[in-house]
Structure formats: structure tokens, C-alpha cells
Tab-separated table of C-alpha atoms in Angstrom:
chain	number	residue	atom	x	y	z
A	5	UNK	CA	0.000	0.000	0.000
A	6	UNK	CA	2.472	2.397	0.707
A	7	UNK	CA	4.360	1.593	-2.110
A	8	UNK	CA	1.785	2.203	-4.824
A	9	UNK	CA	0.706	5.589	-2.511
A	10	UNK	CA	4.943	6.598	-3.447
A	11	UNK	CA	4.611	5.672	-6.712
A	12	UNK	CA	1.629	7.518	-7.032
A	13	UNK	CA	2.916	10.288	-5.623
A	14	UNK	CA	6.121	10.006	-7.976
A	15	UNK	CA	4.138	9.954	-11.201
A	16	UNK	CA	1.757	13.180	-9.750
A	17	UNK	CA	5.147	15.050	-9.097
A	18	UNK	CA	5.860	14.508	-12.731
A	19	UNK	CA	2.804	15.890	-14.235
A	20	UNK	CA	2.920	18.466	-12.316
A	21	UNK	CA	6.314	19.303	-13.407
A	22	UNK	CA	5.950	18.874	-17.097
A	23	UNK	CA	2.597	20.087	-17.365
A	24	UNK	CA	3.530	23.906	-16.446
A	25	UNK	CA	6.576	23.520	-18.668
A	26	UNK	CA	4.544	22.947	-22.015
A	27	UNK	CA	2.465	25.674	-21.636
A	28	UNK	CA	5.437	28.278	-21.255
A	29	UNK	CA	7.132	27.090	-24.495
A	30	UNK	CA	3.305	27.279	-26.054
A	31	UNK	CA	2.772	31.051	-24.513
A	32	UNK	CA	6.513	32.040	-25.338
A	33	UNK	CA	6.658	35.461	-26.687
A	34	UNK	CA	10.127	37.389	-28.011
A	35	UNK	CA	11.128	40.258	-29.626
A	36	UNK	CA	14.234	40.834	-30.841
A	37	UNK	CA	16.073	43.073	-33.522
A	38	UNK	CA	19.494	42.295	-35.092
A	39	UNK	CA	21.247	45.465	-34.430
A	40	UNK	CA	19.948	47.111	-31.469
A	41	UNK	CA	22.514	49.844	-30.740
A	42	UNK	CA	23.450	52.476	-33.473
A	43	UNK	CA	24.903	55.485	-33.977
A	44	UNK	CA	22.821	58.381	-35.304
A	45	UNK	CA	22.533	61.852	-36.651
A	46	UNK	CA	20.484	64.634	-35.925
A	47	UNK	CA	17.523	65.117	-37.895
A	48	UNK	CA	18.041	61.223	-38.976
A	49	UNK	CA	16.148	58.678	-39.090
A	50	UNK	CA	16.539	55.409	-37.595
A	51	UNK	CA	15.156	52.091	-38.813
A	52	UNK	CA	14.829	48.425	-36.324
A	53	UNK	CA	13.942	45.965	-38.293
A	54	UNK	CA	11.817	43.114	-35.812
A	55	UNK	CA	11.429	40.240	-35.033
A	56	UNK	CA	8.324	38.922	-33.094
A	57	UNK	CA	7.553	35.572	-32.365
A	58	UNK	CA	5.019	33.201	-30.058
A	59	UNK	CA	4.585	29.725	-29.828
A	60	UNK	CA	0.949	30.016	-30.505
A	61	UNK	CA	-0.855	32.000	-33.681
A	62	UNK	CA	-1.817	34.931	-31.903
A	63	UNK	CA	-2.390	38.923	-31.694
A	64	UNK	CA	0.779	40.950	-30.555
A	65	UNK	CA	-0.076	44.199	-29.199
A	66	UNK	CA	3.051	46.967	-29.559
A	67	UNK	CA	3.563	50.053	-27.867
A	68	UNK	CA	6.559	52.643	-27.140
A	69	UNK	CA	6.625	53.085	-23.823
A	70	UNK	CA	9.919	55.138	-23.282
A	71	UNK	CA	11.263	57.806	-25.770
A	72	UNK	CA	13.633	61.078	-25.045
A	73	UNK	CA	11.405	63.974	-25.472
A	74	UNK	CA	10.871	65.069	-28.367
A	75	UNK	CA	11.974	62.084	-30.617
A	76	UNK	CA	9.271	60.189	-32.227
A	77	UNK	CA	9.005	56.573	-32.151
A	78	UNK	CA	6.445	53.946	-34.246
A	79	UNK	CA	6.306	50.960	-35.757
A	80	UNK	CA	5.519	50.703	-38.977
A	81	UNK	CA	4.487	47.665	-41.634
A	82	UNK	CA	3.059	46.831	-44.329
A	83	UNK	CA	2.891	50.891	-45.798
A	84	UNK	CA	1.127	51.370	-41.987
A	85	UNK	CA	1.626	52.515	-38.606
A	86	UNK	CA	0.831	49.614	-36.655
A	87	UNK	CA	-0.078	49.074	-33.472
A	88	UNK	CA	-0.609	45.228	-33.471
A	89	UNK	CA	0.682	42.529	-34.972
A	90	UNK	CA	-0.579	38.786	-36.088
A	91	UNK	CA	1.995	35.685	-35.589
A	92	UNK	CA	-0.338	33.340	-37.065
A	93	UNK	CA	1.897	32.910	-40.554
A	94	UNK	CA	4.584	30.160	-41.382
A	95	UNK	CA	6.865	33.645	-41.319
A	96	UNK	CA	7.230	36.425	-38.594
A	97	UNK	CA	5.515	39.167	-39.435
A	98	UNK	CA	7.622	42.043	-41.035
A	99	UNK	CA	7.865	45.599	-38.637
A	100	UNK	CA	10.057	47.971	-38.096
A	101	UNK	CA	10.554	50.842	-35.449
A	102	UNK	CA	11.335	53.601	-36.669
A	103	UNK	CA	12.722	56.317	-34.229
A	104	UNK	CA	13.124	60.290	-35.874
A	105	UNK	CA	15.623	62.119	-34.045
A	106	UNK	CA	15.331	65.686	-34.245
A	107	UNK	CA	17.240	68.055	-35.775
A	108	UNK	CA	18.058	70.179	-32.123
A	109	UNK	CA	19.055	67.087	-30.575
A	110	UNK	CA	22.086	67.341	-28.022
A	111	UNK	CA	25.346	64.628	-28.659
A	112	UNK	CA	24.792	61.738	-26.146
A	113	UNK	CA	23.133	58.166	-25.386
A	114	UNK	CA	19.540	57.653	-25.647
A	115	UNK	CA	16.852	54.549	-25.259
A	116	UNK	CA	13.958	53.531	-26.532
A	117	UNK	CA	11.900	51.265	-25.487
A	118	UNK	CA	9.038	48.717	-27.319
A	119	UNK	CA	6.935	47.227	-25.139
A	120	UNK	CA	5.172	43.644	-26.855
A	121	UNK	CA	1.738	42.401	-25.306
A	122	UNK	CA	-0.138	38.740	-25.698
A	123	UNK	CA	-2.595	37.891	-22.850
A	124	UNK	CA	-1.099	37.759	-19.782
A	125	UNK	CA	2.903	37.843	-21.584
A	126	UNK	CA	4.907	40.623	-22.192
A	127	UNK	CA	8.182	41.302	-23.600
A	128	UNK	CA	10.525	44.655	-23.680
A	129	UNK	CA	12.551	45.760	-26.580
A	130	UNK	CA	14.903	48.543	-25.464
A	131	UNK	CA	17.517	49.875	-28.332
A	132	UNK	CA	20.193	52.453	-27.751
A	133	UNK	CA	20.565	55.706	-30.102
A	134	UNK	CA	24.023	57.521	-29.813
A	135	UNK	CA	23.700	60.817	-31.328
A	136	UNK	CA	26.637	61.897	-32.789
A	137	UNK	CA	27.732	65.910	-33.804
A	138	UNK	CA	27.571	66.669	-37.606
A	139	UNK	CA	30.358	67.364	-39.287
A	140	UNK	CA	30.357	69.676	-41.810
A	141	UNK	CA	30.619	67.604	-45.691
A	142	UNK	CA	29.003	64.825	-44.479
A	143	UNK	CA	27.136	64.725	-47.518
A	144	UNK	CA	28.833	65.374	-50.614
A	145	UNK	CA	28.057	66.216	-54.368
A	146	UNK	CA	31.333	66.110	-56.469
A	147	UNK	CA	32.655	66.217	-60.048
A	148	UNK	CA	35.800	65.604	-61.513
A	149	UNK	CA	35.248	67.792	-64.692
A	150	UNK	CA	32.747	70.631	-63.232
A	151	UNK	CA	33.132	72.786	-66.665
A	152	UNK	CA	32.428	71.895	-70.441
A	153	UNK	CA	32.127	73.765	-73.119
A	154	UNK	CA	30.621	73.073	-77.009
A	155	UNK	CA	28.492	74.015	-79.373
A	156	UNK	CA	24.875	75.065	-78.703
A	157	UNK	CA	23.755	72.109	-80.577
A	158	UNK	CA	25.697	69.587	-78.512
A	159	UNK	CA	24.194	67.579	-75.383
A	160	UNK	CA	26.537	68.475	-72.205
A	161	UNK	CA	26.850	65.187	-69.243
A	162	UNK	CA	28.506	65.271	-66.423
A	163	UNK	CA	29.458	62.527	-63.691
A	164	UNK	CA	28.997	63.180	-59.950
A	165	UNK	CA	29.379	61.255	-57.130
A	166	UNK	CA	26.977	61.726	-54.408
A	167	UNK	CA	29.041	60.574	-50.841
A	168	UNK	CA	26.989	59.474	-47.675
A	169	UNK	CA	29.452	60.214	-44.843
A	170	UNK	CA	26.486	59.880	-42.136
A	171	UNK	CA	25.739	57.135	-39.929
A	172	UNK	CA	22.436	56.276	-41.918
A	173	UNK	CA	21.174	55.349	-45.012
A	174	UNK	CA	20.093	58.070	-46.615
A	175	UNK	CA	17.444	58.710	-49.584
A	176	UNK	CA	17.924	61.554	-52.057
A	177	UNK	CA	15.948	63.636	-54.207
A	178	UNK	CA	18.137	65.478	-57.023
A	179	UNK	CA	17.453	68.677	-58.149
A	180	UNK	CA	18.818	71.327	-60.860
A	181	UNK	CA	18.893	74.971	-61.463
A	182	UNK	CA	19.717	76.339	-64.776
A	183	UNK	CA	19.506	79.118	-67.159
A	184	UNK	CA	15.701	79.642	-68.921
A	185	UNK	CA	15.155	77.828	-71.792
A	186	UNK	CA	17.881	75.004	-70.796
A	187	UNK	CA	17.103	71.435	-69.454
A	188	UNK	CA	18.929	70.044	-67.079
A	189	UNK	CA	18.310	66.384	-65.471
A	190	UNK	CA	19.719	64.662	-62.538
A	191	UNK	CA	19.335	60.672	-61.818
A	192	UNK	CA	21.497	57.993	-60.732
A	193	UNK	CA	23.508	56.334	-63.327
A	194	UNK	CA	22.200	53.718	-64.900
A	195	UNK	CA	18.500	54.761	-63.785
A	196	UNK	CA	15.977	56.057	-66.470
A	197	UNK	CA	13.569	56.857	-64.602
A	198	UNK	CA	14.701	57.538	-60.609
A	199	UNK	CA	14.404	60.785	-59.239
A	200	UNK	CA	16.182	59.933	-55.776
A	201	UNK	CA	19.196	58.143	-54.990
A	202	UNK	CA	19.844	55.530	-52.236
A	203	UNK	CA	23.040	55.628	-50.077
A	204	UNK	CA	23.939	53.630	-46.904
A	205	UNK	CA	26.095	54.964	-44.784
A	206	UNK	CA	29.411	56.073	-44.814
A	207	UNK	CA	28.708	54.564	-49.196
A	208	UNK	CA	28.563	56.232	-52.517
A	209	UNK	CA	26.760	56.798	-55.571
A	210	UNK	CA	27.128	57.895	-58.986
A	211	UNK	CA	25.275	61.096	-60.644
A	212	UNK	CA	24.542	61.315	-63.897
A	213	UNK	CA	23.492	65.056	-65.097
A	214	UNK	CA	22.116	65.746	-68.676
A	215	UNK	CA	22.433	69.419	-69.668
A	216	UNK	CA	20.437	70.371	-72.866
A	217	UNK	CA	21.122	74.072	-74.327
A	218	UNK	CA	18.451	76.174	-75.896
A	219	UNK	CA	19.467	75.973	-80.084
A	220	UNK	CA	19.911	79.962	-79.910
A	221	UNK	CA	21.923	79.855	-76.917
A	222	UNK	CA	24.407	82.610	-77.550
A	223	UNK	CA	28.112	81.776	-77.107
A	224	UNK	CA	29.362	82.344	-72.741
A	225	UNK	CA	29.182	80.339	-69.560
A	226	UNK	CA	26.009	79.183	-68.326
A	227	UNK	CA	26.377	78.061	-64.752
A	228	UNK	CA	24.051	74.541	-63.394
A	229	UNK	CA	23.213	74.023	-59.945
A	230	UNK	CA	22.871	70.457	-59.186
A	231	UNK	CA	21.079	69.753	-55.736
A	232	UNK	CA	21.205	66.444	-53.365
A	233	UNK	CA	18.212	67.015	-50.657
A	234	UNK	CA	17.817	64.407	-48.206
A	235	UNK	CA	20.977	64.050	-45.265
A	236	UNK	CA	21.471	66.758	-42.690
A	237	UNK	CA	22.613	69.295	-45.094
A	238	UNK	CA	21.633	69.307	-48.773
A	239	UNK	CA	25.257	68.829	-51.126
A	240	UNK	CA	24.998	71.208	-54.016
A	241	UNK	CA	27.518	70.832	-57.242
A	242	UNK	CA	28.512	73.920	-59.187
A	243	UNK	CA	28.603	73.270	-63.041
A	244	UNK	CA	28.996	75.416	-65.560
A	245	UNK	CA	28.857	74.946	-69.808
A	246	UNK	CA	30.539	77.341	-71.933
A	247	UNK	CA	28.742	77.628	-75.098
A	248	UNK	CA	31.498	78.702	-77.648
A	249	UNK	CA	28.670	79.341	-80.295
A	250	UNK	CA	27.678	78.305	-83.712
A	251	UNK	CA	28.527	81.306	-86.855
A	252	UNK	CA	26.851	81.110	-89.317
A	253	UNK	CA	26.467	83.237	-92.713
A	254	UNK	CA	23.398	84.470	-94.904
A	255	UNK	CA	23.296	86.504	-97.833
A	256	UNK	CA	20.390	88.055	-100.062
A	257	UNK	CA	19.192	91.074	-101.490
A	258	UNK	CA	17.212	94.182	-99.497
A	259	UNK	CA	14.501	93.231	-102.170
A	260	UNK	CA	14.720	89.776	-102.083
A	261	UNK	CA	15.063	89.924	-105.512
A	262	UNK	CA	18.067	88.432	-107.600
A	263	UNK	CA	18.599	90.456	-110.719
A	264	UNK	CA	19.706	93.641	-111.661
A	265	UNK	CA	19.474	95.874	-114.458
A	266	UNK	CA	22.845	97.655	-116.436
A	267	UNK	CA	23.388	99.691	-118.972
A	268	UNK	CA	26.113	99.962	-121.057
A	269	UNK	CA	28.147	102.334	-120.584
A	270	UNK	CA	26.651	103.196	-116.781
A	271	UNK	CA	26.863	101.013	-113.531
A	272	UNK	CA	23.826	99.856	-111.298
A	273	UNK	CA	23.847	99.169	-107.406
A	274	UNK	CA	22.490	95.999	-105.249
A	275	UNK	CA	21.962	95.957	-101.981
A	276	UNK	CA	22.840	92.988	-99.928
A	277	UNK	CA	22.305	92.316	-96.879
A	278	UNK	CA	24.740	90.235	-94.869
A	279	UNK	CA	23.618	88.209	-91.751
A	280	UNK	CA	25.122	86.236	-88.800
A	281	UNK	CA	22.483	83.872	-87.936
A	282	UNK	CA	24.761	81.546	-85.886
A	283	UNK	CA	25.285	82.576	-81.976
A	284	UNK	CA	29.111	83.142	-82.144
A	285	UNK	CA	30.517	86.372	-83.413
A	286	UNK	CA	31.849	86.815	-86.787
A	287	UNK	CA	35.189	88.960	-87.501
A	288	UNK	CA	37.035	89.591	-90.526
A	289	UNK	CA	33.780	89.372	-93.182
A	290	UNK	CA	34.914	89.805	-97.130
A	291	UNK	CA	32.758	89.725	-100.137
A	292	UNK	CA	34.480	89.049	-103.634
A	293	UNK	CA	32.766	88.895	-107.245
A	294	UNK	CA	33.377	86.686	-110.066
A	295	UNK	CA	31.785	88.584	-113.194
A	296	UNK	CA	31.914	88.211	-116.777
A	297	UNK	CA	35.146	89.120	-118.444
A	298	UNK	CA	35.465	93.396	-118.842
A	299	UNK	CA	33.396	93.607	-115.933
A	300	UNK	CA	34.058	95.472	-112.406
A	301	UNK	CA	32.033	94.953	-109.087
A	302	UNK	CA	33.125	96.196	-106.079
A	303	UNK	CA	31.436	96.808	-102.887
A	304	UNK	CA	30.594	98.884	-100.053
A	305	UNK	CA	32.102	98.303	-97.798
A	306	UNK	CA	33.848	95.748	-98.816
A	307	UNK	CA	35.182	94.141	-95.608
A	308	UNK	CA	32.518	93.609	-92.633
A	309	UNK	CA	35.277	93.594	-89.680
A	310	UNK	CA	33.042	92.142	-86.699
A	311	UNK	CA	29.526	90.859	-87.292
A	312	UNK	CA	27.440	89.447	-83.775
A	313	UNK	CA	24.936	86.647	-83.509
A	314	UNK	CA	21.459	87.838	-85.190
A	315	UNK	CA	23.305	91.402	-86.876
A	316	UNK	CA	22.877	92.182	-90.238
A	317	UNK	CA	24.680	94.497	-92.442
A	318	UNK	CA	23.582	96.137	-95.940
A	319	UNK	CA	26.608	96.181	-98.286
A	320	UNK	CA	26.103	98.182	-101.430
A	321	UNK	CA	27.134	96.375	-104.809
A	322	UNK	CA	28.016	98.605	-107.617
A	323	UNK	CA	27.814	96.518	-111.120
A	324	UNK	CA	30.088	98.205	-114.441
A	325	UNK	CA	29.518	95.957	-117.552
A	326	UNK	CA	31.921	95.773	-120.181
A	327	UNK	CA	31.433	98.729	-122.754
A	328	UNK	CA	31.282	96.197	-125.577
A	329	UNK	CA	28.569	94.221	-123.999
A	330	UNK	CA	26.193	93.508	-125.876
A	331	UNK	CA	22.053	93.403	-124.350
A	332	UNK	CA	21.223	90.082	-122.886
A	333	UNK	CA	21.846	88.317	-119.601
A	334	UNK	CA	24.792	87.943	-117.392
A	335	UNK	CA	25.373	85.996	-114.200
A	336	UNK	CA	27.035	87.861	-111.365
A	337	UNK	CA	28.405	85.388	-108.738
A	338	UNK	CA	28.890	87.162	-105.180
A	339	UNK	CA	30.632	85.306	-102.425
A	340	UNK	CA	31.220	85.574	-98.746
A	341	UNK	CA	34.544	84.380	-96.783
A	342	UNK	CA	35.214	84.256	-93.593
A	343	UNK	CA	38.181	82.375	-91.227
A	344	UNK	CA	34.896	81.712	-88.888
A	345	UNK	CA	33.042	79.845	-91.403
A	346	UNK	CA	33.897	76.667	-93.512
A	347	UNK	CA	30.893	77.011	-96.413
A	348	UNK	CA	30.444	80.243	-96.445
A	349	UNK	CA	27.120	81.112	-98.893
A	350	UNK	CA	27.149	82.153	-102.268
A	351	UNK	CA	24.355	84.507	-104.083
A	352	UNK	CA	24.375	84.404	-108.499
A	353	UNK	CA	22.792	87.660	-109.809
A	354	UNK	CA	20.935	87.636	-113.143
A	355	UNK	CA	21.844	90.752	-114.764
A	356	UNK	CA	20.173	92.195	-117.800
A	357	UNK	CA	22.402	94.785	-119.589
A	358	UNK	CA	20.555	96.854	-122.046
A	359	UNK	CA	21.290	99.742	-124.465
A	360	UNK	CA	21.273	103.526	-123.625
A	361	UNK	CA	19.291	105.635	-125.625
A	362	UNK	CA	22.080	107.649	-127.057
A	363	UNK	CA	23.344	104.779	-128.366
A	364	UNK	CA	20.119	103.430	-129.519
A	365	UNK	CA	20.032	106.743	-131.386
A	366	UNK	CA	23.360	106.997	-132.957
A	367	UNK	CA	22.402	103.532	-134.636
A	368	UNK	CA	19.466	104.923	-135.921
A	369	UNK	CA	21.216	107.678	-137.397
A	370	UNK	CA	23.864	105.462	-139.007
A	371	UNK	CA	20.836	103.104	-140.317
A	372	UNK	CA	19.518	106.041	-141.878
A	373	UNK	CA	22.258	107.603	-143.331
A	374	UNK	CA	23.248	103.750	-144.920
A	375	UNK	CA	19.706	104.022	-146.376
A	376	UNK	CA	19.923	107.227	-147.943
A	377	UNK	CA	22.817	106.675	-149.171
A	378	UNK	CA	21.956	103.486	-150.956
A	379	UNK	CA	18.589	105.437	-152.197
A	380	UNK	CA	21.300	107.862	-153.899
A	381	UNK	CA	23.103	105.372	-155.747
A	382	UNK	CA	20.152	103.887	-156.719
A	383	UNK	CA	18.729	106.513	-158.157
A	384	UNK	CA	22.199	107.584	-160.207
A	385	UNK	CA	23.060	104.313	-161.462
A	386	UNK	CA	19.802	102.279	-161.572
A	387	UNK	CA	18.815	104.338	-164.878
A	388	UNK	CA	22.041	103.039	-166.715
């Protein structure tokens, strides 16, 4: 009897031992975070990724229950501030506390503490923040050839690197200033479309700016501002593109009109304008004439010595034709050289020479007198 009233006993003792034990490890409830002290900067933002776990699918209730004043503190998942969490999935669920420390705050240690509810268990999270000072070009926007120059026509790029000396991971936005009319882009290399670059801490990332001139842009510097908004301090870049212009030469008549009239024995003027419709200035401007043989042009004036973007300048042509030209029609060729230009234009003038009236006179008056005369000998002779 008293034998089965120990063993009894014995096996009791046992139950009672394991039974407690399997309901802990069923009602076990952790949360834990793999990095749970980290340095920060002020006006950062810091970012706990967690892990929460039970032994049973349940609701997790989450609260921060210790913050420094004026910090804020939340968790966040799924696009959400949360407040509660399910474990009833094969995986934990995904949250993350996020603590923002202000911009004011003071060098030091800090904690925060994450306070996990299920029933009757509870669980504490504390992390540690050490703020550290700012130093100045923590963030940094740099370019190893800041200045280009080209044509107005030409597409400018230049590499940056964008440097994260901060404690954090930073995201950011790029911006650009230019001159009106241009078009400047920022974007990390490689990236068609992103508007922001991504940069852990204490990393790098590369910068690709595309600077697009206005076709008219008249030949100087232009400067760029290029603009990375995001760490403690936003890095700025200083570009510039020198735009050493495009000359260009035109040539027509004040009339539009290319012919001319001459008379032989007289000269006739043309006037042509001359324009720089390129956006670099033009020096050194000479117009030359390639008429028919016992002809003379010459012009007026007949060097143009500086000539700027969109000027014109009327240059007066003065046309002699041969004095034994006969009436008909002549081609004038006029051409433009310049050191500036490597096709410089070319205008042909159809001229019309035509008789002068004295002359048309004196042949009358020799046709006559060969008529009369040949009325004469008729009129002797034609009776023999």
C-alpha cells in the first residue's frame, strides 16, 4: 500500500512538473532586432527591423513606452503605422521601429523602449541611439570635370558622385537649377527613370546630369546648380557649360530679288544684306565677285570687320559691264569668306544689260544715213 501511494505520488510530481513547462514554451513570446545599438545623426532617421515571435498563432499588441522627449518613435508595416501585430503565418511578421531624431538634438546616449503584449505575456525591446555631432561635408556632391564647353547644338553630361558620410542610409531627391530655356536632369547612373538616390552609410553613388542648351543659346558660360536634398545638409555641385557658339552666314538682297538691271556704258547698285544667324561672333567678313570678263564689281564696304549673332549688315554692290557688252543676260556670282566659317554662302545675280538711248540713237542715225545713201546710188546708177 504504501508503495503504490509513493509511486503515485512520484508519477503526480511529474505531471505536475511537465505540465507547467509545455504551456510556457506554447505562450513564449520574443522580440528581438538584429542590431539594437546604433549610432545616429540629428535630424536622422533610424530604422529596427523586428522580429516577433510566439509559440501560438496569436495577436501581438506593440507600444513605445519610453522615448527622449521630443523624438518620435512607431512601428511601422506593411505601408502602416501599426499598433498590433498577427503571428499566425509560417513567417514572422515584417515591422520595423522607426525612431526620428530631431534636428536640435544634443550629442549623447539615448533609449527607446518597445513594449510587446499577448494575454497575460509581455516582452521589452529597449535599443540604444548615440547621437553623434555633424560634421560639416558629411554629404557630398562632387565632379571631376565641373566645366564643359561646345556648341549650342551639342548635349553636355557630367558625372557626380553623391558621398553618404552619415551614420544612416540616406534617400535623395536630385534637383537642378539652370539658365531659362535650358534642361537640365539629374538621376542615378544607370537609372531612367529615378528621381532619388539611395546611399547607406558612410557609401557612394554615382550622378549622372544631362544638360540640354536652348538651339539659340548665344556663345558664354552658363552656370548649373545640381542639388542632393535628403541628409542633414543638402550637397549642391557647381557646373557650368561654356557655349562657344555656332557662326553662321546668310546673304540676299534688301529686295529679295536676284537680278539687276545695267546699262552699257553706266553702272547699277544691289543691296545685300549680310547676316550672322549663328550665336558666335563673326570677324574679318569679305565679299568678292566673279563677273563676266570686262566687268568690275566692287562693294561697299567691302570688308565687314566684326559681325554678332542675329546682326545684319547692308553692303552696297556697284555693277560696271563691259562697254562692248552687248544686251542680254549675265550671271554675277557674289561670295562671302570668312576664317569663322567653312561654307560660307554664295548669291548668283541675273543681270540684264541693255542699251542707252544715245546709243540706240546713234544707230538709228547710221541706219539712216546707210539708207539714204543706198537710195542715192540707186537713183544715179539704176537708170544706166
Amino acid at each position: 500500500m504504501r508503495r503504490r501511494v509513493a509511486i503515485a505520488l512520484f508519477v503526480g510530481c511529474l505531471l505536475l512538473s511537465a505540465g507547467p513547462g509545455r504551456v510556457a514554451a506554447q505562450e513564449g513570446l520574443d522580440v528581438t532586432t538584429l542590431y539594437p545599438a546604433v549610432t545616429v545623426d540629428p535630424g536622422s532617421t533610424a530604422r529596427f527591423p523586428l522580429s516577433i515571435t510566439t509559440d501560438l498563432p496569436q495577436r501581438v499588441d506593440l507600444e513605445v513606452t519610453q522615448a527622449p522627449q521630443g523624438w518620435t518613435a512607431r512601428v511601422r508595416g506593411g505601408g502602416s503605422t501599426v499598433e498590433a501585430v498577427y503571428t499566425g503565418g509560417e513567417e514572422p511578421p515584417e515591422a520595423t521601429l522607426e525612431v526620428e531624431v530631431p534636428e536640435g538634438a544634443a550629442p549623447g546616449s539615448q533609449q527607446v523602449v518597445l513594449e510587446a503584449r499577448a494575454g497575460l505575456l509581455s516582452h521589452q525591446l529597449t535599443v540604444d541611439l548615440s547621437v553623434q555631432a555633424v560634421e560639416a561635408g558629411a554629404v557630398s556632391l562632387t565632379g571631376q570635370f565641373p566645366n564643359l564647353r561646345g556648341p549650342s547644338d551639342a548635349t553636355f553630361q557630367f558625372d557626380l558622385e553623391l558621398s553618404n558620410d552619415t551614420n544612416q542610409e540616406t534617400t535623395f531627391s536630385l534637383e537642378t537649377q539652370a539658365a531659362r530655356g535650358w534642361r537640365a536632369e539629374a538621376r542615378p547612373t544607370g537609372e531612367e527613370q529615378a528621381a532619388t538616390a539611395v546611399v547607406e552609410a558612410g557609401g557612394s553613388s554615382r550622378v549622372q546630369v544631362t544638360v540640354t542648351p536652348p538651339i539659340n543659346a548665344a556663345a558664354g558660360v552658363y552656370p548649373v546648380v545640381v542639388r542632393a536634398v535628403g541628409g542633414p545638409e543638402p550637397a549642391e555641385a557647381q557646373l557650368a557649360v561654356e557655349i562657344t557658339g555656332t557662326p553662321s552666314l546668310a546673304m540676299t538682297t534688301a529686295d529679295q530679288r536676284l537680278n539687276a538691271r545695267v546699262t552699257v556704258g553706266s553702272s547699277s547698285t544691289v543691296d545685300l544684306v549680310v547676316t550672322n544667324d549663328g550665336t558666335a561672333p563673326l570677324t574679318d567678313v569679305r565679299l568678292a565677285a566673279t563677273p563676266p570678263r570686262g566687268w568690275e564689281v566692287t562693294f561697299n564696304p567691302e570688308t565687314i570687320a566684326q559681325l554678332a549673332p542675329n546682326e545684319s549688315v547692308t553692303v552696297v554692290a556697284t555693277i560696271q559691264a563691259a562697254a562692248d557688252a552687248i544686251a542680254g543676260d549675265y550671271a554675277v556670282n557674289v561670295r562671302l569668306s570668312s576664317e569663322d566659317v567653312s561654307d560660307p554662302p554664295e548669291l548668283e545675280l541675273r543681270t540684264t544689260v541693255e542699251t542707252s538711248a544715245l546709243g540706240g540713237a546713234l544707230g538709228l542715225g547710221v541706219l539712216g544715213a546707210v539708207l539714204v545713201g543706198l537710195l542715192v546710188i540707186f537713183r544715179r546708177y539704176g537708170r544706166r
